[in-house]
Tab-separated table of C-alpha atoms in Angstrom:
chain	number	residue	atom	x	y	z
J	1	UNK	CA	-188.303	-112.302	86.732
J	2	UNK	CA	-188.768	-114.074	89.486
J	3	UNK	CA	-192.037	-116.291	90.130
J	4	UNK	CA	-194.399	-115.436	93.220
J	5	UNK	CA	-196.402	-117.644	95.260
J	6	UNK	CA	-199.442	-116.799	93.424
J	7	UNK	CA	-198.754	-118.498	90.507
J	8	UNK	CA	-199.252	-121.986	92.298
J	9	UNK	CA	-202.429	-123.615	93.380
J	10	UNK	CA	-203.100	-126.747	95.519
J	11	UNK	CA	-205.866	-129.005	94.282
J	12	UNK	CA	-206.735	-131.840	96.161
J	13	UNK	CA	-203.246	-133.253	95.499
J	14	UNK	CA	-202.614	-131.784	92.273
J	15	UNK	CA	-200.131	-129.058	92.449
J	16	UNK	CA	-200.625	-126.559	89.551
J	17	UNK	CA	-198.215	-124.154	87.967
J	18	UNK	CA	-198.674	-121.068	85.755
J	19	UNK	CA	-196.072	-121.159	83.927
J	20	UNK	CA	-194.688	-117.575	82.872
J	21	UNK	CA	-194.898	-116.062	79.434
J	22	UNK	CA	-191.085	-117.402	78.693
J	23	UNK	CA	-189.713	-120.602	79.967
J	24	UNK	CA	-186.190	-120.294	79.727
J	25	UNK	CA	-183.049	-121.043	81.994
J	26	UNK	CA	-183.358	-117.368	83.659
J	27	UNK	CA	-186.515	-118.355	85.300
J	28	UNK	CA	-186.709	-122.212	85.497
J	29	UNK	CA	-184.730	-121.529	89.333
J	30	UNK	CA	-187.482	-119.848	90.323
J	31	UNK	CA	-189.911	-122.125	89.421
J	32	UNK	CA	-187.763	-125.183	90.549
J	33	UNK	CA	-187.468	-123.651	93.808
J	34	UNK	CA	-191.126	-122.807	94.721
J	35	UNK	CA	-192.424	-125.931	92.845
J	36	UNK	CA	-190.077	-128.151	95.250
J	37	UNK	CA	-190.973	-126.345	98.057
J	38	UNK	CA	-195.000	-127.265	97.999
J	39	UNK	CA	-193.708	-130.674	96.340
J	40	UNK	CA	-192.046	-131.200	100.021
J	41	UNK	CA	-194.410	-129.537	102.088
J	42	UNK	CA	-197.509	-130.132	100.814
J	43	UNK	CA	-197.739	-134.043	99.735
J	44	UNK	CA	-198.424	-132.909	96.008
J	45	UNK	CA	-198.842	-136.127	94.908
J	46	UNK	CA	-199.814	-134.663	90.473
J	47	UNK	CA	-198.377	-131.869	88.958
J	48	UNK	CA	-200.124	-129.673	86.301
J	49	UNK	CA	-197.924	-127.417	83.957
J	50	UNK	CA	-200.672	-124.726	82.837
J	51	UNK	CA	-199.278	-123.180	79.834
J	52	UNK	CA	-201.801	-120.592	79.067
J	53	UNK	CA	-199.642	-117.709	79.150
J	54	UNK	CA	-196.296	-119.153	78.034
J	55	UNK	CA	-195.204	-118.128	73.933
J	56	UNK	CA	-192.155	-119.488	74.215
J	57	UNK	CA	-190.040	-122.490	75.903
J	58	UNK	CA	-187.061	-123.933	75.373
J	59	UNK	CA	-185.080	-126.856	76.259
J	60	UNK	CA	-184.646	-125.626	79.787
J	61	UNK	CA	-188.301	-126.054	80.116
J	62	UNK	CA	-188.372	-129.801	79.462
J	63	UNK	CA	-185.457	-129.614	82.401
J	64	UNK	CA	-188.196	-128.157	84.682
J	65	UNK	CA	-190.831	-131.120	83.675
J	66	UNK	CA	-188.102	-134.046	83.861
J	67	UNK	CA	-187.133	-132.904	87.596
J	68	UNK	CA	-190.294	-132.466	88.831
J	69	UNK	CA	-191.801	-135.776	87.543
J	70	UNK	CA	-188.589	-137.322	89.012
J	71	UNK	CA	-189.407	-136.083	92.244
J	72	UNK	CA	-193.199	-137.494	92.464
J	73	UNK	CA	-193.310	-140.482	90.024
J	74	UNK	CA	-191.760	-142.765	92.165
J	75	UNK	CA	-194.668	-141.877	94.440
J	76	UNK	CA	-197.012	-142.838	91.695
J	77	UNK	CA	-197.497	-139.473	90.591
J	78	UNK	CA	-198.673	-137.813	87.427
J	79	UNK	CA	-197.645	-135.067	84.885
J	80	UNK	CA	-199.734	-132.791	82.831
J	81	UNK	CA	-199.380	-130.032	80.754
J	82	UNK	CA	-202.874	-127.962	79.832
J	83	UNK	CA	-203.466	-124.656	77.929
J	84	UNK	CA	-200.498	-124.933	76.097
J	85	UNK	CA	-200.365	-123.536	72.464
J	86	UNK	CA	-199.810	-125.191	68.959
J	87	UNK	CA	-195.896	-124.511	69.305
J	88	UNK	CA	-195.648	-125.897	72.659
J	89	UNK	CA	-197.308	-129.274	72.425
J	90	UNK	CA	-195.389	-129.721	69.317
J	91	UNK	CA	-192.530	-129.213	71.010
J	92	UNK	CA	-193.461	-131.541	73.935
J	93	UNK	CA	-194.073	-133.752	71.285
J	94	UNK	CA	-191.302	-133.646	68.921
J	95	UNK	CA	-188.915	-134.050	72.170
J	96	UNK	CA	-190.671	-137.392	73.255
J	97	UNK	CA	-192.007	-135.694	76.036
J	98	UNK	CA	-194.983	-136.891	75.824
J	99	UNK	CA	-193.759	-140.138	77.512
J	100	UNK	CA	-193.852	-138.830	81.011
J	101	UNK	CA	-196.704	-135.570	79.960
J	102	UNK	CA	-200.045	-135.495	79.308
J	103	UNK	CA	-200.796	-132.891	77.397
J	104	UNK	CA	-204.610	-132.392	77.816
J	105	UNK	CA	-206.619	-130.140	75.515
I	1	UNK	CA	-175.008	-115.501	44.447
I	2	UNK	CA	-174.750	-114.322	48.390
I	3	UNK	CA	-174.427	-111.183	49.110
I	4	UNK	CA	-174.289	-109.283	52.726
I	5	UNK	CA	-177.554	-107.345	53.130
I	6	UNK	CA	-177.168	-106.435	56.933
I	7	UNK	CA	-174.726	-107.614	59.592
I	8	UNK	CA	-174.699	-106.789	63.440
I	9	UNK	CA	-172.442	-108.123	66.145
I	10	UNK	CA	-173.198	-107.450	70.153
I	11	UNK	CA	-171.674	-108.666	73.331
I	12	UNK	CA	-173.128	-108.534	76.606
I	13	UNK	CA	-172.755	-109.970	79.984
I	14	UNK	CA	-172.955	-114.345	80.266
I	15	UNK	CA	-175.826	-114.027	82.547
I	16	UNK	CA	-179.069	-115.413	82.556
I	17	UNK	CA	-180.783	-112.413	82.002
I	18	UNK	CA	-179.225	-112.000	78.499
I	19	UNK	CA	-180.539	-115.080	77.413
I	20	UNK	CA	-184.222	-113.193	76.605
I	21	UNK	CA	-182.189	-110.134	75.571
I	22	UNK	CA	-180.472	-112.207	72.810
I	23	UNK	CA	-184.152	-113.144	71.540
I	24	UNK	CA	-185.075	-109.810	71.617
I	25	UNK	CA	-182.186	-108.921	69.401
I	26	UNK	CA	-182.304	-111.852	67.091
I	27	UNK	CA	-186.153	-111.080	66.390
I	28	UNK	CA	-185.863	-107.415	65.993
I	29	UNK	CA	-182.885	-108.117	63.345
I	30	UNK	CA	-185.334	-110.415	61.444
I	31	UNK	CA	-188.240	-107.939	61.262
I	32	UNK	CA	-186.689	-106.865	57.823
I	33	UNK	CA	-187.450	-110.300	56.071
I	34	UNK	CA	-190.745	-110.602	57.806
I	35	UNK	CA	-190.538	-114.025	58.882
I	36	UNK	CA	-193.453	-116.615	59.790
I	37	UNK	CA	-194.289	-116.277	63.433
I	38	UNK	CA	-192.797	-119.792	63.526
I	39	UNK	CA	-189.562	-119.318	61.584
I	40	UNK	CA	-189.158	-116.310	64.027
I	41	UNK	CA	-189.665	-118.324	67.134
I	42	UNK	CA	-187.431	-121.251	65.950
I	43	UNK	CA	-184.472	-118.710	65.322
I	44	UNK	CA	-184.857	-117.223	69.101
I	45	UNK	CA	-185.666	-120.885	70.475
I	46	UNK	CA	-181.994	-121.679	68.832
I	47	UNK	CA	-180.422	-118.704	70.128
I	48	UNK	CA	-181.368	-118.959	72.677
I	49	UNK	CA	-180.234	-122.400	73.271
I	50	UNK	CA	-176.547	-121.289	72.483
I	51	UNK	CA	-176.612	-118.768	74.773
I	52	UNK	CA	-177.737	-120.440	77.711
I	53	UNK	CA	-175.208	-122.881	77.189
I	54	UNK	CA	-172.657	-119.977	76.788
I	55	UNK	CA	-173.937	-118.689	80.451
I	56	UNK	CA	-174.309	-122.021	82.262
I	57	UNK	CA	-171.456	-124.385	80.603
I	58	UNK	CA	-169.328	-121.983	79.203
I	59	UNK	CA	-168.880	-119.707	82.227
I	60	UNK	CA	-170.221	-122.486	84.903
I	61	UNK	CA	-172.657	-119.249	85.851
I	62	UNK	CA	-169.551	-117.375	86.591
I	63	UNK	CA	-170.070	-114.437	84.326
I	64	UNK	CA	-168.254	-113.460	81.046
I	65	UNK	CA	-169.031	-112.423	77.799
I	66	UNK	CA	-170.863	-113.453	74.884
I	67	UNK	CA	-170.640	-112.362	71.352
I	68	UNK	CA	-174.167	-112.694	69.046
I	69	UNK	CA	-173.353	-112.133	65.624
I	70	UNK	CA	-175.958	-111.835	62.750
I	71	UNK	CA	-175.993	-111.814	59.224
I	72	UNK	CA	-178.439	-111.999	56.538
I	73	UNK	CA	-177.100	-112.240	52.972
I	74	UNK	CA	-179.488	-110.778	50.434
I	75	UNK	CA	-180.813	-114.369	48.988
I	76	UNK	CA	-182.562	-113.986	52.825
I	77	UNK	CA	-179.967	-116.747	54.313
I	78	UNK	CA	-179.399	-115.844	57.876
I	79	UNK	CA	-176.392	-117.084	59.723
I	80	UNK	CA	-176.054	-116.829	63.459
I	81	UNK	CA	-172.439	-117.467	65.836
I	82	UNK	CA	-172.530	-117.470	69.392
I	83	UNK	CA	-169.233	-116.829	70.881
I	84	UNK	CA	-168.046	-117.152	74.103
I	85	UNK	CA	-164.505	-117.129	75.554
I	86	UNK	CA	-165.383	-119.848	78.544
I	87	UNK	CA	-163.958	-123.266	79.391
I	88	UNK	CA	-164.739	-125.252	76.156
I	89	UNK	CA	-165.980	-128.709	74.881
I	90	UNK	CA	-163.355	-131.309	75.509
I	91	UNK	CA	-165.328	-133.465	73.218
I	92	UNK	CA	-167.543	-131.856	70.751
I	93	UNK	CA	-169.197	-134.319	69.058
I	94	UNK	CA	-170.381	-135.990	73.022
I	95	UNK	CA	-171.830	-132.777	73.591
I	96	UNK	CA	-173.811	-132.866	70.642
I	97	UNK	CA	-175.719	-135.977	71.658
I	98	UNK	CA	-179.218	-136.078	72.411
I	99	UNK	CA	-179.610	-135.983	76.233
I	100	UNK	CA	-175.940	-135.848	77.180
I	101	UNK	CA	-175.341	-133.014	79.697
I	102	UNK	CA	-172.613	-132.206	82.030
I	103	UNK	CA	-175.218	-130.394	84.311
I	104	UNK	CA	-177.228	-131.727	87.201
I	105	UNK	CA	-178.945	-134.329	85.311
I	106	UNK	CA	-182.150	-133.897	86.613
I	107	UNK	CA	-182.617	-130.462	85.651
I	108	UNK	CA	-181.657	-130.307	82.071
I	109	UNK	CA	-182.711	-132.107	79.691
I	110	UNK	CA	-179.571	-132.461	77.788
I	111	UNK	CA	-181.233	-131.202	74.293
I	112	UNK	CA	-180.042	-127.493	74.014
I	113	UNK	CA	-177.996	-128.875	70.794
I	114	UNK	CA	-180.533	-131.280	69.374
I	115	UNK	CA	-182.951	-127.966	69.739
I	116	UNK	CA	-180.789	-125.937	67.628
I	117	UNK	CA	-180.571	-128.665	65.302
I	118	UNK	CA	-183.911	-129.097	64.973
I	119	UNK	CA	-184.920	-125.585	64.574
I	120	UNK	CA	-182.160	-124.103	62.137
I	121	UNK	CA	-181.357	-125.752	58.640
I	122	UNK	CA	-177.547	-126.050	59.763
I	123	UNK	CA	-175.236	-126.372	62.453
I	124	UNK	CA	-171.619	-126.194	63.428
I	125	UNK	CA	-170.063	-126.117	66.762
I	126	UNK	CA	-165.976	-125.560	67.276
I	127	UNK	CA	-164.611	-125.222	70.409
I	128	UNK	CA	-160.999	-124.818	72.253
I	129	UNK	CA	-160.811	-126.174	76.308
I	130	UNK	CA	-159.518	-123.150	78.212
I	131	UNK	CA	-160.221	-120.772	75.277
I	132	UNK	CA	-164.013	-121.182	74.592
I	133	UNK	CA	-167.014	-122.094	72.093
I	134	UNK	CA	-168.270	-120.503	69.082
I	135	UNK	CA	-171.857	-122.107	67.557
I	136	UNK	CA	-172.292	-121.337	64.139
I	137	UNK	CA	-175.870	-121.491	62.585
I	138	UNK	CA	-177.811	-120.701	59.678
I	139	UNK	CA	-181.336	-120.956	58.105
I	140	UNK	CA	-182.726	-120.151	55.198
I	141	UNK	CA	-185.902	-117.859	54.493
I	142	UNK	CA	-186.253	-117.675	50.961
I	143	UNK	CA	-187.115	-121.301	50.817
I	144	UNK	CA	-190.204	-121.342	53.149
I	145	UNK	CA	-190.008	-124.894	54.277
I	146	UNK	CA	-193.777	-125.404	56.251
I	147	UNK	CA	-192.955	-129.146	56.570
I	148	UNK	CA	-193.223	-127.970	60.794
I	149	UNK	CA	-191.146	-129.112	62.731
I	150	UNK	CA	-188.292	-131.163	62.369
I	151	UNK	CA	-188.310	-134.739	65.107
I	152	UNK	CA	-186.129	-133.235	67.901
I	153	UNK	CA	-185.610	-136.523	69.372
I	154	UNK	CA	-187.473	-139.613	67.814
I	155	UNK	CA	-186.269	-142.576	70.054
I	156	UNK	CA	-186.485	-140.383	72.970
I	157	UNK	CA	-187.555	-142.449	75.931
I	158	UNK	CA	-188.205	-141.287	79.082
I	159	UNK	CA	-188.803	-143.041	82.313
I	160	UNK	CA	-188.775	-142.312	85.719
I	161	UNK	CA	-185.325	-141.218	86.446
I	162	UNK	CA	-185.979	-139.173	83.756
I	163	UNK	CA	-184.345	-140.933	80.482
I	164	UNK	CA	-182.870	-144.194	79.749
C-alpha cells in the first residue's frame, strides 16, 4: 500500500509522519521516498514519527527512523516518535532506539 | 512427549507483498492455541523478519519463492522454517550479528536476526551460497513466559551516522 501525500504535515519545521497501520519492508519505500522528498524540499529541520495507527513494526521500521535522522541530524535536527502503543515503545526501547528517538507520551 | 497436532506448509512469491501475507498466515494458524495478543505479535514480528530477508537478501528483490512451514506439536510448541532457494549466507554466524547488514546501511537497521531472536524462544539459521537459506524457529506456549520482552540489543548505540 502505498503512502499518499496526506499522511505528512509541515509544522513550522517539524515534518510529521502518520505512520501506516503496519511498518514493514513493503511499505517503508514509500515512506522513505515521500519523507525525503519534503526532507529536501522543504528545510524540515525535526521529524515526528506519529504512531497512532501503527499495530505492528518491525525491524524495517527502525531502518526508516535511522535514515531519516541521518539525513537531518547533522543539521542539528531532532527525532520523535508520539502516539505509539505499549508494543512499540518497547520495541524502540528494547532496540536502543531510544538513543536517537524521543518517544513522547 | 511431542506430538504433531497440526502442520501446514505454503509457498508464495519472494515479494514484498508476501511479507504481511505470511503474518496473516502465521496468526490465523495460531488462533487454535489462543495466544496472548503479544505472543501472537512476536511470532508474526519474527516471521516476518525471515521473510523479508528471504525477499530482499535472498532474492536481492529479484523474485522467487518462499516456503513458510508451521507446526504445532500438541504440548503447544510451535516451530516455524522459512525457506528460500536464493543466494545464501556466505557466513552465517556474521549475519547473525546485531547491526551487520549487507544492505544500504542507512536503511536497515541490521536487526532482522536479533528480532527473531528476541521474540521466539529459539533459533537456527543454515544456509548454502548459490542454493539458499532455511530459518528454523520455535516458541513455546504452554509455558506462558510474561517476563516481556527479551533486550533486543542492550549495548546498542546509536549516533549520527546511525550506529557505531
Amino acid at each position: 500500500m502505498e503512502q499518499n501525500m496526506e499522511e505528512y504535515a509541515i509544522i513550522d519545521n517539524y515534518l510529521c509522519i502518520k505512520m501506516p497501520q503496519e511498518v514493514d519492508h513493503h511499505g517503508a519505500a514509500g515512506i522513505r521516498a515521500c519523507a525525503d522528498r519534503l526532507i529536501l524540499d522543504d528545510k524540515v529541520k525535526n521529524i515526528v514519527f506519529d504512531f497512532e495507527n501503527t499495530t505492528f513494526m518491525d525491524s524495517s521500521g527502525l531502518g526508516i527512523i535511522i535514515g531519516r535522522y541521518r539525513k537531518i541530524s547533522c543539521f542539528g535536527g531532532k527525532v520523535y516518535a508520539i502516539n505509539t502503543n505499549e508494543r512499540i515503545s518497547r520495541i524502540l526501547k528494547a532496540s536502543g532506539m531510544s538513543a536517537i528517538i524521543e518517544i513522547l507520551v | 512427549m511431542e506430538t504433531l497436532k497440526n502442520q501446514i506448509s505454503i509457498e508464495f512469491d519472494a515479494i514484498s507483498e508476501n511479507e504481511r501475507l505470511a503474518r496473516v498466515v502465521i496468526a490465523a494458524f495460531l488462533a487454535g492455541i489462543d495466544p496472548t495478543l503479544d505472543e501472537l505479535e512476536d511470532v508474526k514480528t519474527a516471521v516476518s523478519e525471515a521473510v523479508t530477508n528471504a525477499v530482499i537478501h535472498g532474492y536481492k528483490e529479484n523474485g522467487g519463492k518462499v516456503v513458510l512451514r508451521a507446526s504445532l506439536s500438541t504440548d503447544e510448541k510451535l516451530t516455524v522454517d522459512i525457506i528460500d532457494y536464493g543466494v545464501g549466507i556466505a557466513n552465517v554466524e556474521q549475519a547473525m550479528q546485531p547491526l551487520f547488514t549487507t544492505g544500504v546501511p542507512s536503511e536497515r537497521s541490521g536487526m532482522g536476526f536479533s528480532f527473531m531472536e528476541a521474540f521466539m524462544d529459539g533459533l537456527e539459521v543454515e544456509s548454502t551460497p548459490r542454493e539458499g537459506t532455511s530459518v528454523h524457529m520455535w516458541k513455546h506456549f504452554a509455558k506462558r513466559q510474561t517476563t516481556g520482552t527479551k533486550p533486543i540489543l542492550q549495548a546498542a548505540v546509536w549516533n549520527r551516522t546511525g550506529r557505531e
